[in-house]
Coordinates of C-alpha atoms in Angstrom, one line a residue:
M1266 CA 25.9 68.9 22.9
A1267 CA 25.1 71.7 21.0
E1268 CA 28.2 72.2 19.5
H1269 CA 28.5 68.5 18.3
R1270 CA 25.1 68.1 16.8
N1271 CA 26.5 69.0 13.4
Y1272 CA 29.1 66.0 13.7
T1273 CA 26.7 63.2 15.5
A1274 CA 22.9 64.3 15.3
I1275 CA 22.6 62.5 18.4
S1276 CA 20.1 59.8 19.0
E1277 CA 19.7 57.2 21.7
F1278 CA 21.7 54.8 19.6
R1279 CA 24.3 57.0 18.2
V1280 CA 25.3 57.6 21.7
I1281 CA 25.6 53.8 22.5
N1282 CA 29.1 53.8 23.3
R1283 CA 28.8 56.4 26.3
R1284 CA 26.7 54.3 28.4
K1285 CA 27.9 52.1 31.1
L1286 CA 27.7 48.8 30.9
L1287 CA 25.6 47.1 33.7
K1288 CA 25.4 43.4 34.7
C1289 CA 22.1 41.8 33.4
P1290 CA 20.3 40.7 36.7
D1291 CA 19.1 37.7 34.3
P1292 CA 20.2 33.9 35.4
N1293 CA 17.8 32.7 32.5
P1294 CA 19.5 29.2 31.5
Y1295 CA 17.3 28.9 28.4
L1296 CA 18.6 32.1 26.4
K1297 CA 20.1 31.5 23.3
I1298 CA 21.1 33.5 20.1
S1299 CA 21.3 31.4 16.9
V1300 CA 21.9 32.4 13.2
S1301 CA 20.5 30.9 10.0
P1302 CA 22.2 30.3 7.3
N1303 CA 25.0 29.3 10.0
S1304 CA 27.3 28.7 7.1
T1305 CA 30.3 30.8 6.0
M1306 CA 29.0 34.1 4.6
S1307 CA 29.0 35.1 1.0
N1308 CA 29.8 38.9 0.1
E1309 CA 26.0 39.6 0.5
E1310 CA 23.5 38.0 2.8
Y1311 CA 20.6 38.1 5.0
L1312 CA 20.8 36.7 7.9
T1313 CA 17.7 35.6 10.1
V1314 CA 19.1 36.3 14.1
T1315 CA 16.9 34.7 16.2
V1316 CA 16.6 34.7 20.4
S1317 CA 14.8 32.3 21.9
G1318 CA 14.5 31.3 25.7
V1319 CA 13.5 34.4 26.6
L1320 CA 11.3 34.6 30.0
I1321 CA 10.0 37.9 30.0
P1322 CA 9.9 39.6 26.4
S1323 CA 10.8 43.6 26.8
G1324 CA 10.3 46.2 24.3
S1325 CA 14.1 47.0 25.2
D1326 CA 15.5 44.0 24.4
W1327 CA 17.7 44.5 21.3
V1328 CA 20.4 42.5 19.2
A1329 CA 23.9 44.2 18.0
L1330 CA 26.1 43.2 15.0
I1331 CA 29.3 43.5 16.2
S1332 CA 32.7 43.2 14.0
P1333 CA 35.2 42.0 14.6
S1334 CA 33.9 38.9 16.7
S1335 CA 36.6 39.5 18.9
S1336 CA 35.6 43.1 20.0
N1337 CA 36.2 43.7 24.0
V1338 CA 32.6 44.4 25.0
T1339 CA 33.7 46.1 28.1
D1340 CA 33.8 50.0 29.3
C1341 CA 36.9 51.5 28.1
P1342 CA 37.5 53.9 31.3
L1343 CA 41.0 55.1 29.4
S1344 CA 39.6 56.0 26.5
E1345 CA 37.2 58.5 27.8
A1346 CA 38.5 61.2 25.9
Y1347 CA 38.0 59.9 22.5
Y1348 CA 34.1 59.9 23.1
A1349 CA 34.2 63.6 23.4
Q1350 CA 34.1 64.7 20.1
T1351 CA 30.8 62.6 19.7
G1352 CA 29.1 64.5 22.2
D1353 CA 27.8 62.7 25.7
L1354 CA 30.7 63.8 27.9
S1355 CA 28.6 62.1 31.0
D1356 CA 29.2 58.6 31.1
L1357 CA 32.0 56.2 30.2
P1358 CA 31.6 54.1 26.9
L1359 CA 29.9 50.7 26.7
L1360 CA 32.0 48.8 23.8
R1361 CA 35.4 49.4 22.7
Q1362 CA 34.0 48.6 19.2
Y1363 CA 30.8 50.7 18.3
P1364 CA 28.1 48.2 17.0
V1365 CA 27.4 47.8 13.3
K1366 CA 24.2 48.1 13.4
A1367 CA 21.2 47.0 16.1
Q1368 CA 17.7 46.3 16.0
Y1369 CA 15.0 46.1 18.7
V1370 CA 13.7 42.5 19.2
S1371 CA 10.1 44.0 19.2
N1372 CA 10.8 44.7 15.2
D1373 CA 9.2 41.1 15.1
P1374 CA 5.6 41.8 16.3
D1375 CA 5.6 38.1 17.4
Y1376 CA 7.9 38.6 20.0
L1377 CA 6.2 41.0 22.9
K1378 CA 2.8 38.9 21.8
C1379 CA 4.7 35.5 22.9
T1380 CA 3.3 34.3 20.1
K1381 CA 6.1 31.5 19.2
K1382 CA 6.0 29.9 22.7
I1383 CA 8.1 26.8 24.0
C1384 CA 7.9 24.7 26.9
Q1385 CA 11.2 24.8 28.8
K1386 CA 10.0 22.6 31.8
R1387 CA 7.1 20.0 32.5
V1388 CA 5.5 18.8 36.2
F1389 CA 3.5 16.2 35.8
R1390 CA 2.8 16.8 32.5
R1391 CA 1.9 20.6 33.1
C1392 CA 4.1 22.9 31.9
V1393 CA 5.5 25.4 34.5
V1394 CA 8.3 27.0 32.2
T1395 CA 7.5 28.7 28.9
T1396 CA 9.8 30.8 26.7
C1397 CA 9.5 33.2 23.8
S1398 CA 11.5 33.9 20.8
G1399 CA 11.7 36.5 18.1
S1400 CA 13.5 36.5 15.3
L1401 CA 15.3 39.4 12.9
T1402 CA 16.6 39.9 9.3
F1403 CA 20.4 41.7 9.2
H1404 CA 21.6 42.9 5.7
V1405 CA 25.2 41.9 6.2
I1406 CA 27.9 42.9 3.6
N1407 CA 31.5 41.1 3.1
I1408 CA 33.6 43.9 5.7
R1409 CA 36.7 41.1 5.8
T1410 CA 36.4 40.1 10.0
N1411 CA 34.0 38.2 11.3
I1412 CA 30.7 39.1 13.1
E1413 CA 29.0 37.9 16.0
F1414 CA 25.5 38.8 17.3
V1415 CA 25.0 40.1 20.6
F1416 CA 21.7 40.0 22.4
F1417 CA 21.1 43.2 24.9
A1418 CA 18.4 44.0 27.4
G1419 CA 18.0 47.7 28.7
G1420 CA 17.4 49.6 25.6
F1421 CA 20.0 51.7 24.4
D1422 CA 20.2 54.0 27.4
T1423 CA 20.9 51.5 30.1
P1424 CA 22.2 48.2 28.3
C1425 CA 23.4 45.1 29.6
I1426 CA 24.8 42.0 27.9
L1427 CA 22.7 38.6 28.2
T1428 CA 24.1 36.3 25.5
W1429 CA 25.8 36.1 22.2
S1430 CA 25.9 34.0 19.2
N1431 CA 29.4 31.9 17.7
P1432 CA 31.3 33.7 15.5
L1433 CA 30.4 34.0 11.8
N1434 CA 33.0 34.1 8.7
F1435 CA 33.0 35.4 5.2
T1436 CA 33.7 32.8 2.7
N1437 CA 36.7 34.8 1.1
P1438 CA 37.4 37.9 3.4
K1439 CA 40.1 38.8 0.6
M1440 CA 37.8 38.9 -2.0
P1441 CA 38.0 42.2 -4.1
L1442 CA 35.0 44.0 -3.8
Y1443 CA 33.3 47.6 -4.2
G1444 CA 35.4 48.7 -7.3
H1445 CA 34.7 52.2 -8.6
L1446 CA 35.9 54.4 -11.4
S1447 CA 37.1 58.3 -11.7
S1448 CA 38.4 60.3 -14.3
I1449 CA 41.8 61.5 -14.1
D1450 CA 42.2 63.8 -16.9
S1451 CA 39.7 65.3 -20.0
T1452 CA 40.7 62.8 -22.3
G1453 CA 38.5 60.1 -21.6
K1454 CA 41.4 57.8 -22.5
S1455 CA 42.1 56.9 -19.4
M1456 CA 40.0 56.1 -16.1
R1457 CA 41.3 55.4 -12.5
L1458 CA 39.5 52.2 -10.5
T1459 CA 39.8 51.7 -6.8
W1460 CA 38.8 48.8 -5.0
V1461 CA 39.0 47.1 -1.6
S1462 CA 40.4 43.7 -0.6
G1463 CA 41.7 41.8 2.5
D1464 CA 44.6 40.7 0.4
E1465 CA 47.7 42.9 0.7
E1466 CA 49.4 41.3 -2.7
P1467 CA 48.9 43.6 -6.1
Q1468 CA 46.1 42.5 -7.9
Q1469 CA 45.1 42.9 -11.5
V1470 CA 42.6 44.8 -13.5
Q1471 CA 42.1 43.0 -17.0
Y1472 CA 40.1 45.2 -19.5
G1473 CA 39.2 46.0 -23.6
D1474 CA 41.0 43.5 -25.5
G1475 CA 43.5 42.1 -23.4
M1476 CA 44.8 44.9 -21.6
S1477 CA 45.7 44.8 -18.0
Q1478 CA 47.2 47.0 -15.5
N1479 CA 48.6 45.7 -12.1
S1480 CA 47.3 47.4 -8.8
V1481 CA 49.4 49.7 -6.5
V1482 CA 48.2 48.9 -2.7
T1483 CA 47.9 51.1 0.4
T1484 CA 46.4 50.7 3.9
F1485 CA 46.4 52.3 6.8
T1486 CA 46.1 51.9 10.6
Q1487 CA 44.6 53.4 14.0
D1488 CA 47.6 55.4 14.6
D1489 CA 47.8 57.4 10.5
M1490 CA 44.0 58.7 11.6
C1491 CA 44.4 62.6 11.6
S1492 CA 42.7 63.7 14.9
S1493 CA 43.4 66.6 17.5
S1494 CA 45.7 65.6 20.7
L1495 CA 42.9 67.3 22.8
L1496 CA 39.8 66.4 21.4
P1497 CA 40.7 63.1 19.4
S1498 CA 38.5 61.5 16.8
P1499 CA 36.4 58.2 16.9
A1500 CA 38.6 56.7 14.1
K1501 CA 41.3 56.7 16.9
D1502 CA 39.2 54.3 18.8
F1503 CA 35.4 52.8 18.8
G1504 CA 35.2 54.0 15.6
W1505 CA 37.8 51.6 13.9
H1506 CA 37.6 48.8 12.0
D1507 CA 40.4 47.2 9.7
P1508 CA 40.2 48.9 6.1
G1509 CA 41.5 45.7 4.1
F1510 CA 43.9 47.0 1.7
I1511 CA 43.2 49.7 -0.9
H1512 CA 44.0 48.6 -4.9
T1513 CA 44.3 51.4 -7.3
V1514 CA 45.1 51.1 -10.8
V1515 CA 44.8 53.4 -14.1
M1516 CA 43.5 52.1 -17.1
I1517 CA 45.3 53.9 -20.3
G1518 CA 44.3 53.2 -24.0
L1519 CA 40.6 53.9 -23.8
Q1520 CA 38.8 55.8 -26.3
P1521 CA 36.4 58.9 -25.0
S1522 CA 32.6 58.2 -25.0
S1523 CA 33.2 54.3 -25.6
T1524 CA 32.3 51.0 -23.5
F1525 CA 34.6 48.4 -22.3
S1526 CA 34.5 45.4 -20.0
Y1527 CA 36.6 45.0 -17.0
R1528 CA 37.4 42.7 -14.1
Y1529 CA 39.7 42.9 -10.9
G1530 CA 41.4 40.5 -8.4
S1531 CA 43.6 37.6 -9.1
D1532 CA 43.8 34.0 -9.5
S1533 CA 44.5 33.3 -6.1
I1534 CA 42.0 35.4 -4.3
G1535 CA 39.5 35.5 -7.0
W1536 CA 37.9 38.0 -9.6
S1537 CA 35.2 40.6 -9.4
N1538 CA 31.9 40.1 -11.8
Q1539 CA 32.6 40.9 -15.4
T1540 CA 31.5 44.5 -15.6
Q1541 CA 30.7 47.1 -18.6
F1542 CA 31.9 50.7 -17.8
R1543 CA 31.4 54.2 -20.2
T1544 CA 34.4 56.6 -20.6
P1545 CA 33.1 60.0 -20.9
P1546 CA 33.7 62.3 -23.7
A1547 CA 36.8 64.0 -24.6
G1548 CA 37.0 67.5 -23.4
G1549 CA 35.8 69.6 -26.7
S1550 CA 33.5 67.4 -28.0
D1551 CA 29.9 68.1 -28.4
G1552 CA 27.2 66.2 -26.1
L1553 CA 27.5 65.2 -22.8
Y1554 CA 24.9 63.5 -20.3
F1555 CA 25.8 63.6 -16.4
I1556 CA 24.4 63.3 -13.1
A1557 CA 24.6 65.7 -10.3
Y1558 CA 23.7 65.7 -6.2
G1559 CA 25.0 66.1 -2.6
D1560 CA 24.8 64.8 0.6
M1561 CA 23.6 61.2 -0.1
G1562 CA 24.9 59.1 2.4
K1563 CA 24.0 55.5 3.0
A1564 CA 20.9 53.4 4.9
P1565 CA 20.3 49.8 5.7
F1566 CA 18.6 47.4 3.9
D1567 CA 17.3 46.0 6.6
S1568 CA 15.2 47.6 9.5
S1569 CA 18.5 48.4 11.8
V1570 CA 19.6 51.7 13.3
E1571 CA 23.0 52.4 13.1
H1572 CA 25.3 55.0 13.5
Y1573 CA 24.4 57.3 10.9
I1574 CA 21.2 56.9 8.3
Q1575 CA 20.5 58.8 5.4
P1576 CA 16.9 58.1 4.9
G1577 CA 16.7 59.0 0.9
S1578 CA 19.7 57.3 -0.3
L1579 CA 18.4 54.0 -0.9
S1580 CA 15.4 55.6 -3.2
V1581 CA 18.0 58.1 -4.6
I1582 CA 20.5 55.1 -5.8
K1583 CA 17.7 53.1 -7.1
A1584 CA 16.7 55.9 -9.2
V1585 CA 20.3 56.5 -10.5
T1586 CA 21.1 53.2 -11.0
D1587 CA 17.9 52.6 -13.4
E1588 CA 19.3 55.7 -15.1
V1589 CA 23.1 54.3 -15.6
N1590 CA 21.5 50.8 -16.9
S1591 CA 18.7 52.5 -19.5
V1592 CA 20.7 55.5 -21.1
N1593 CA 24.1 56.5 -21.6
V1594 CA 25.4 58.6 -18.6
D1595 CA 28.4 59.9 -18.8
S1596 CA 29.4 61.0 -15.5
I1597 CA 28.4 61.4 -12.0
F1598 CA 29.1 64.3 -9.7
H1599 CA 28.6 64.0 -5.8
I1600 CA 29.5 67.3 -4.3
G1601 CA 30.3 66.9 -0.6
D1602 CA 29.3 65.0 2.1
I1603 CA 29.3 61.7 0.6
S1604 CA 29.4 58.5 3.3
Y1605 CA 28.6 60.2 6.5
A1606 CA 31.2 57.7 8.2
T1607 CA 32.3 60.8 10.1
G1608 CA 35.1 58.7 12.2
F1609 CA 33.4 55.1 12.0
L1610 CA 35.0 53.3 8.8
V1611 CA 32.8 50.6 8.7
E1612 CA 30.6 53.0 7.1
W1613 CA 32.8 53.3 3.9
D1614 CA 32.3 49.6 3.4
F1615 CA 28.5 50.1 3.6
F1616 CA 28.8 53.2 1.5
L1617 CA 30.9 51.6 -1.2
Q1618 CA 28.4 49.0 -1.7
L1619 CA 25.4 50.6 -2.1
I1620 CA 26.8 53.3 -4.9
N1621 CA 28.8 50.0 -7.0
P1622 CA 26.0 49.7 -9.1
V1623 CA 27.0 52.8 -10.6
A1624 CA 30.1 54.0 -9.8
S1625 CA 31.6 50.8 -11.5
Q1626 CA 29.9 51.8 -14.5
V1627 CA 30.7 55.6 -14.8
T1628 CA 32.9 58.2 -13.7
Y1629 CA 32.1 58.7 -10.0
M1630 CA 33.3 62.6 -9.2
T1631 CA 33.2 63.9 -5.8
A1632 CA 33.8 67.3 -4.0
I1633 CA 34.6 67.5 -0.4
G1634 CA 31.8 68.5 2.2
N1635 CA 31.6 69.5 6.3
H1636 CA 31.2 65.9 6.7
E1637 CA 34.5 64.6 5.3
R1638 CA 36.5 67.0 7.7
D1639 CA 34.0 66.8 10.7
Y1640 CA 36.5 66.6 13.6
V1641 CA 39.8 68.7 14.5
D1642 CA 42.6 68.4 12.4
S1643 CA 40.8 65.6 10.4
G1644 CA 42.0 64.2 7.0
S1645 CA 40.2 63.3 4.2
V1646 CA 39.1 60.5 2.4
Y1647 CA 40.4 61.5 -1.4
I1648 CA 43.4 60.5 -3.3
T1649 CA 45.1 62.8 -5.5
P1650 CA 45.1 63.9 -8.2
V1651 CA 41.6 63.8 -8.7
P1652 CA 38.7 63.2 -5.5
T1653 CA 37.5 59.8 -5.7
P1654 CA 35.3 58.1 -2.8
A1655 CA 38.3 55.9 -1.5
M1656 CA 38.5 54.6 2.2
P1657 CA 40.2 57.2 4.2
T1658 CA 43.8 57.1 3.9
P1659 CA 46.5 59.5 5.6
A1660 CA 47.6 60.9 2.3
K1661 CA 47.0 64.8 1.9
D1662 CA 44.4 65.8 -0.1
T1663 CA 43.8 68.0 -3.6
P1664 CA 40.8 70.2 -2.4
W1665 CA 40.1 71.7 -5.8
Y1666 CA 40.6 70.4 -9.2
S1667 CA 38.8 71.1 -12.8
I1668 CA 38.0 68.6 -15.7
E1669 CA 36.5 69.0 -19.1
Q1670 CA 33.4 66.8 -20.7
A1671 CA 32.4 67.5 -23.9
S1672 CA 31.4 71.3 -24.0
V1673 CA 31.7 71.9 -20.2
H1674 CA 34.5 72.8 -18.2
F1675 CA 34.0 71.6 -14.4
T1676 CA 35.7 73.6 -11.7
V1677 CA 35.3 72.0 -8.3
I1678 CA 36.3 73.4 -4.9
S1679 CA 36.3 72.7 -1.5
T1680 CA 34.5 74.9 0.9
E1681 CA 36.1 73.3 3.7
H1682 CA 39.4 74.7 3.3
D1683 CA 40.7 78.2 2.7
W1684 CA 40.0 79.5 -0.8
S1685 CA 42.5 79.9 -3.6
Y1686 CA 41.3 82.4 -5.3
L1687 CA 44.8 82.4 -7.3
W1688 CA 44.0 78.8 -8.4
I1689 CA 40.2 79.7 -9.3
E1690 CA 41.1 82.4 -11.6
K1691 CA 44.2 80.7 -13.0
D1692 CA 41.7 78.2 -13.8
M1693 CA 39.1 80.0 -15.5
A1694 CA 41.7 82.3 -17.3
S1695 CA 42.6 78.9 -18.8
I1696 CA 39.3 78.1 -20.7
S1697 CA 39.1 77.9 -24.3
R1698 CA 35.3 79.2 -24.8
S1699 CA 35.6 78.1 -28.3
K1700 CA 36.2 74.2 -27.3
T1701 CA 34.5 74.5 -23.7
P1702 CA 31.8 77.0 -24.1
W1703 CA 30.1 76.4 -20.6
L1704 CA 31.5 76.7 -17.3
I1705 CA 30.1 74.7 -14.6
F1706 CA 31.2 75.7 -11.1
M1707 CA 30.5 73.3 -8.0
G1708 CA 31.3 73.2 -4.1
H1709 CA 29.4 72.0 -1.1
R1710 CA 28.3 75.1 0.8
P1711 CA 26.0 77.3 -1.0
M1712 CA 26.1 81.1 -1.6
Y1713 CA 22.4 81.4 -1.7
T1714 CA 19.7 79.6 0.1
S1715 CA 16.2 80.1 1.7
S1716 CA 17.2 77.8 4.7
H1717 CA 20.9 79.5 5.5
A1718 CA 24.0 80.6 3.4
D1719 CA 27.8 79.7 4.2
I1720 CA 30.0 81.1 1.7
T1721 CA 30.3 84.1 -0.7
V1722 CA 32.6 84.7 -3.2
D1723 CA 32.2 86.0 -6.9
Q1724 CA 32.0 83.6 -9.7
R1725 CA 31.6 86.2 -12.9
F1726 CA 31.8 84.1 -16.1
V1727 CA 30.1 81.1 -14.7
D1728 CA 27.3 79.8 -16.4
L1729 CA 25.8 77.8 -13.7
A1730 CA 26.6 76.9 -9.7
F1731 CA 26.1 73.7 -8.3
F1732 CA 26.2 73.2 -3.9
G1733 CA 25.0 71.0 -1.8
H1734 CA 25.0 71.5 2.3
V1735 CA 21.3 72.2 2.3
H1736 CA 19.1 69.1 2.1
N1737 CA 16.6 70.5 -0.6
Y1738 CA 16.5 71.9 -4.2
E1739 CA 16.5 75.5 -4.9
R1740 CA 16.8 77.2 -8.3
T1741 CA 17.6 81.0 -8.3
C1742 CA 17.7 83.7 -11.3
A1743 CA 21.1 84.9 -12.8
V1744 CA 22.1 86.4 -9.6
Y1745 CA 25.0 88.4 -8.2
H1746 CA 25.4 90.0 -4.8
K1747 CA 21.8 88.7 -3.9
K1748 CA 20.1 90.9 -6.7
C1749 CA 18.7 89.2 -10.0
K1750 CA 20.8 90.2 -13.0
A1751 CA 18.7 88.4 -15.4
M1752 CA 15.5 86.5 -15.4
P1753 CA 15.1 83.2 -17.5
T1754 CA 12.0 83.5 -20.0
K1755 CA 9.8 80.8 -21.3
D1756 CA 10.8 79.0 -24.3
A1757 CA 7.9 77.0 -26.7
N1758 CA 7.6 74.5 -24.2
G1759 CA 7.1 76.7 -21.3
I1760 CA 10.5 75.6 -19.8
D1761 CA 12.7 78.5 -18.1
T1762 CA 15.3 79.8 -20.2
Y1763 CA 18.3 81.8 -19.1
N1764 CA 19.8 83.5 -22.1
N1765 CA 23.6 83.9 -21.5
S1766 CA 24.8 85.9 -24.4
N1767 CA 24.5 89.1 -22.7
Y1768 CA 26.1 87.5 -19.3
S1769 CA 25.3 89.1 -16.4
A1770 CA 25.6 86.4 -13.8
P1771 CA 25.7 82.5 -13.0
V1772 CA 22.5 80.7 -12.2
Q1773 CA 22.8 78.7 -8.6
A1774 CA 21.1 75.7 -8.1
V1775 CA 21.4 73.9 -4.4
I1776 CA 21.3 70.1 -5.0
G1777 CA 21.8 68.4 -1.5
M1778 CA 18.5 66.5 -1.6
A1779 CA 19.9 63.1 -2.3
G1780 CA 19.5 61.3 1.1
F1781 CA 20.2 63.5 4.4
A1782 CA 16.6 64.4 6.3
L1783 CA 15.5 67.2 3.8
D1784 CA 15.3 70.6 5.1
N1785 CA 12.4 73.3 5.5
F1786 CA 12.7 76.4 3.6
T1787 CA 12.4 79.2 6.1
T1788 CA 11.4 82.2 4.5
D1789 CA 9.5 83.1 1.4
S1790 CA 11.4 86.8 1.0
N1791 CA 14.2 86.2 -1.3
S1792 CA 13.7 87.5 -4.6
W1793 CA 16.3 85.8 -6.3
S1794 CA 14.8 82.1 -5.5
L1795 CA 12.7 81.0 -8.2
K1796 CA 12.1 77.0 -7.7
R1797 CA 12.3 75.4 -4.4
I1798 CA 11.2 71.7 -3.9
A1799 CA 12.1 69.8 -0.3
E1800 CA 11.4 65.9 -1.7
F1801 CA 14.4 63.4 -2.3
G1802 CA 16.0 63.3 -5.7
Y1803 CA 19.0 64.4 -8.3
V1804 CA 19.9 66.5 -11.2
R1805 CA 20.3 65.2 -14.4
G1806 CA 22.0 67.4 -17.3
N1807 CA 22.6 67.6 -20.9
A1808 CA 25.3 69.6 -22.5
T1809 CA 25.8 70.6 -26.0
K1810 CA 27.9 73.2 -27.5
Q1811 CA 24.6 75.0 -28.1
G1812 CA 22.9 75.1 -24.6
L1813 CA 22.6 73.2 -21.4
Y1814 CA 19.5 71.5 -19.9
F1815 CA 18.3 70.5 -16.8
E1816 CA 15.8 68.8 -14.8
F1817 CA 14.9 67.7 -11.2
V1818 CA 14.0 64.4 -10.5
N1819 CA 12.4 63.4 -7.9
A1820 CA 13.5 60.0 -6.8
N1821 CA 10.3 58.0 -5.7
T1822 CA 8.1 59.2 -8.0
R1823 CA 10.6 59.8 -11.0
N1824 CA 8.3 62.8 -12.1
I1825 CA 10.2 65.8 -13.1
G1826 CA 9.9 68.9 -10.4
D1827 CA 11.9 71.2 -12.5
S1828 CA 13.5 72.1 -15.3
F1829 CA 15.3 74.9 -16.8
R1830 CA 18.0 75.8 -19.9
I1831 CA 20.8 78.0 -20.3
I1832 CA 21.9 79.1 -23.9
K1833 CA 24.3 81.4 -25.7

């Protein structure tokens, strides 16, 4: 199992599909599972699921959300090979369709106490059969297919089905949802918008003062999922979920550093809410305010367990949303380990719904992380020419790109590919330091970390390098070949300041603290490590032609845990 832990971080629920399905020895005629409200569902709902008629409540009773409701809840012995990459080879899987999420009924404190008793049978006015009930709250979003809730006994280790609810439908499964923006060039005059819908017909974005563009529509099937014939990915089988249709447009005719409004959809299937977005500054202009982090993923808004949970993601996205709503943030960079879907497609819907409050307002740029390429010969979640967090597609990805915003040239690479040193050298050689005096290098796996390091590469003339992968925050001196070439000095406000007038080496920072469970620091002996924080948060950056200024923001307290400047 050890070789699979990087893929699945195995827990009881995450190996539920490798459990044999037992037959529940329970002839209970009173069992029932009901859902409120029981009408068709909107795009986001908090449903109350009540299990009633239970004769003997158990701490091992649980409820799962299944999608679609037609999923075959039987053993899949012919698909055993599809489960090898998730780690447990000893048992056959449980469900053909992986549960979206689940909760133990004991999350209701009244369940095991049987506080809510109902008399089911009386003899001579005396109650002889009493049953118990429990209620759970499930957060549900529009994933285009109908759903149902299944009541299990036996816990996650020895599950068996007791009963299930009637199917529930979304009011509009074709609704256009989860729009997110990305930049396609350095002009600030065009933006890509991508959204998901259950409708395959082209739709439209209406924006600015009467402008519009029609969408290009793509989708994919299980057969399109990249995998290894010897060790298949879950996306080929129990991790599959209907992705809907991916709509993409490029909005042109914009102006940099400006605010526009837009909506997307069509008259026939509905329109999104009217949303305002901000274009980034053009390369070569002066001021840039951006946010950066890595390894965020997602977490449930209810008490459920899911395939993969990144506990800090909710506090980080809440803090970033508040910042985007209160100041003029120009762009966001998410440098790898984006959704942690890892072969389970419905995870992308929940992730895109989570980031929608910010990704719908400012350009959301990404880099490839190891959890975008977990499985052997797996594909990518990116759309060329510039990466953007989209639903997985079979299209080949562009593993590196560069873009300029205001006074910064960003070089973004994939640490999951063989490095293209020629491309990096050509990209850096093309930089005009009079136009963009600052070079920020971004990738997922870090070169320097007090937890562990994965890669090495010379980064001469890079002012600052941001990395993720390690789940904490760590800032270095100006370091090259593990030696400090220059140390910061304190300015009048006591802020560490690196003077690159006489350039020696890049400053490096690990910023993988945006969601995944935090990593401890393993050593105190690294002389190049100047600041270390194991808290959930993000980095905010402010760039002018005179200098770079950065702050680490604790997402829970909103306090500044670290700050530093780079000047020339």
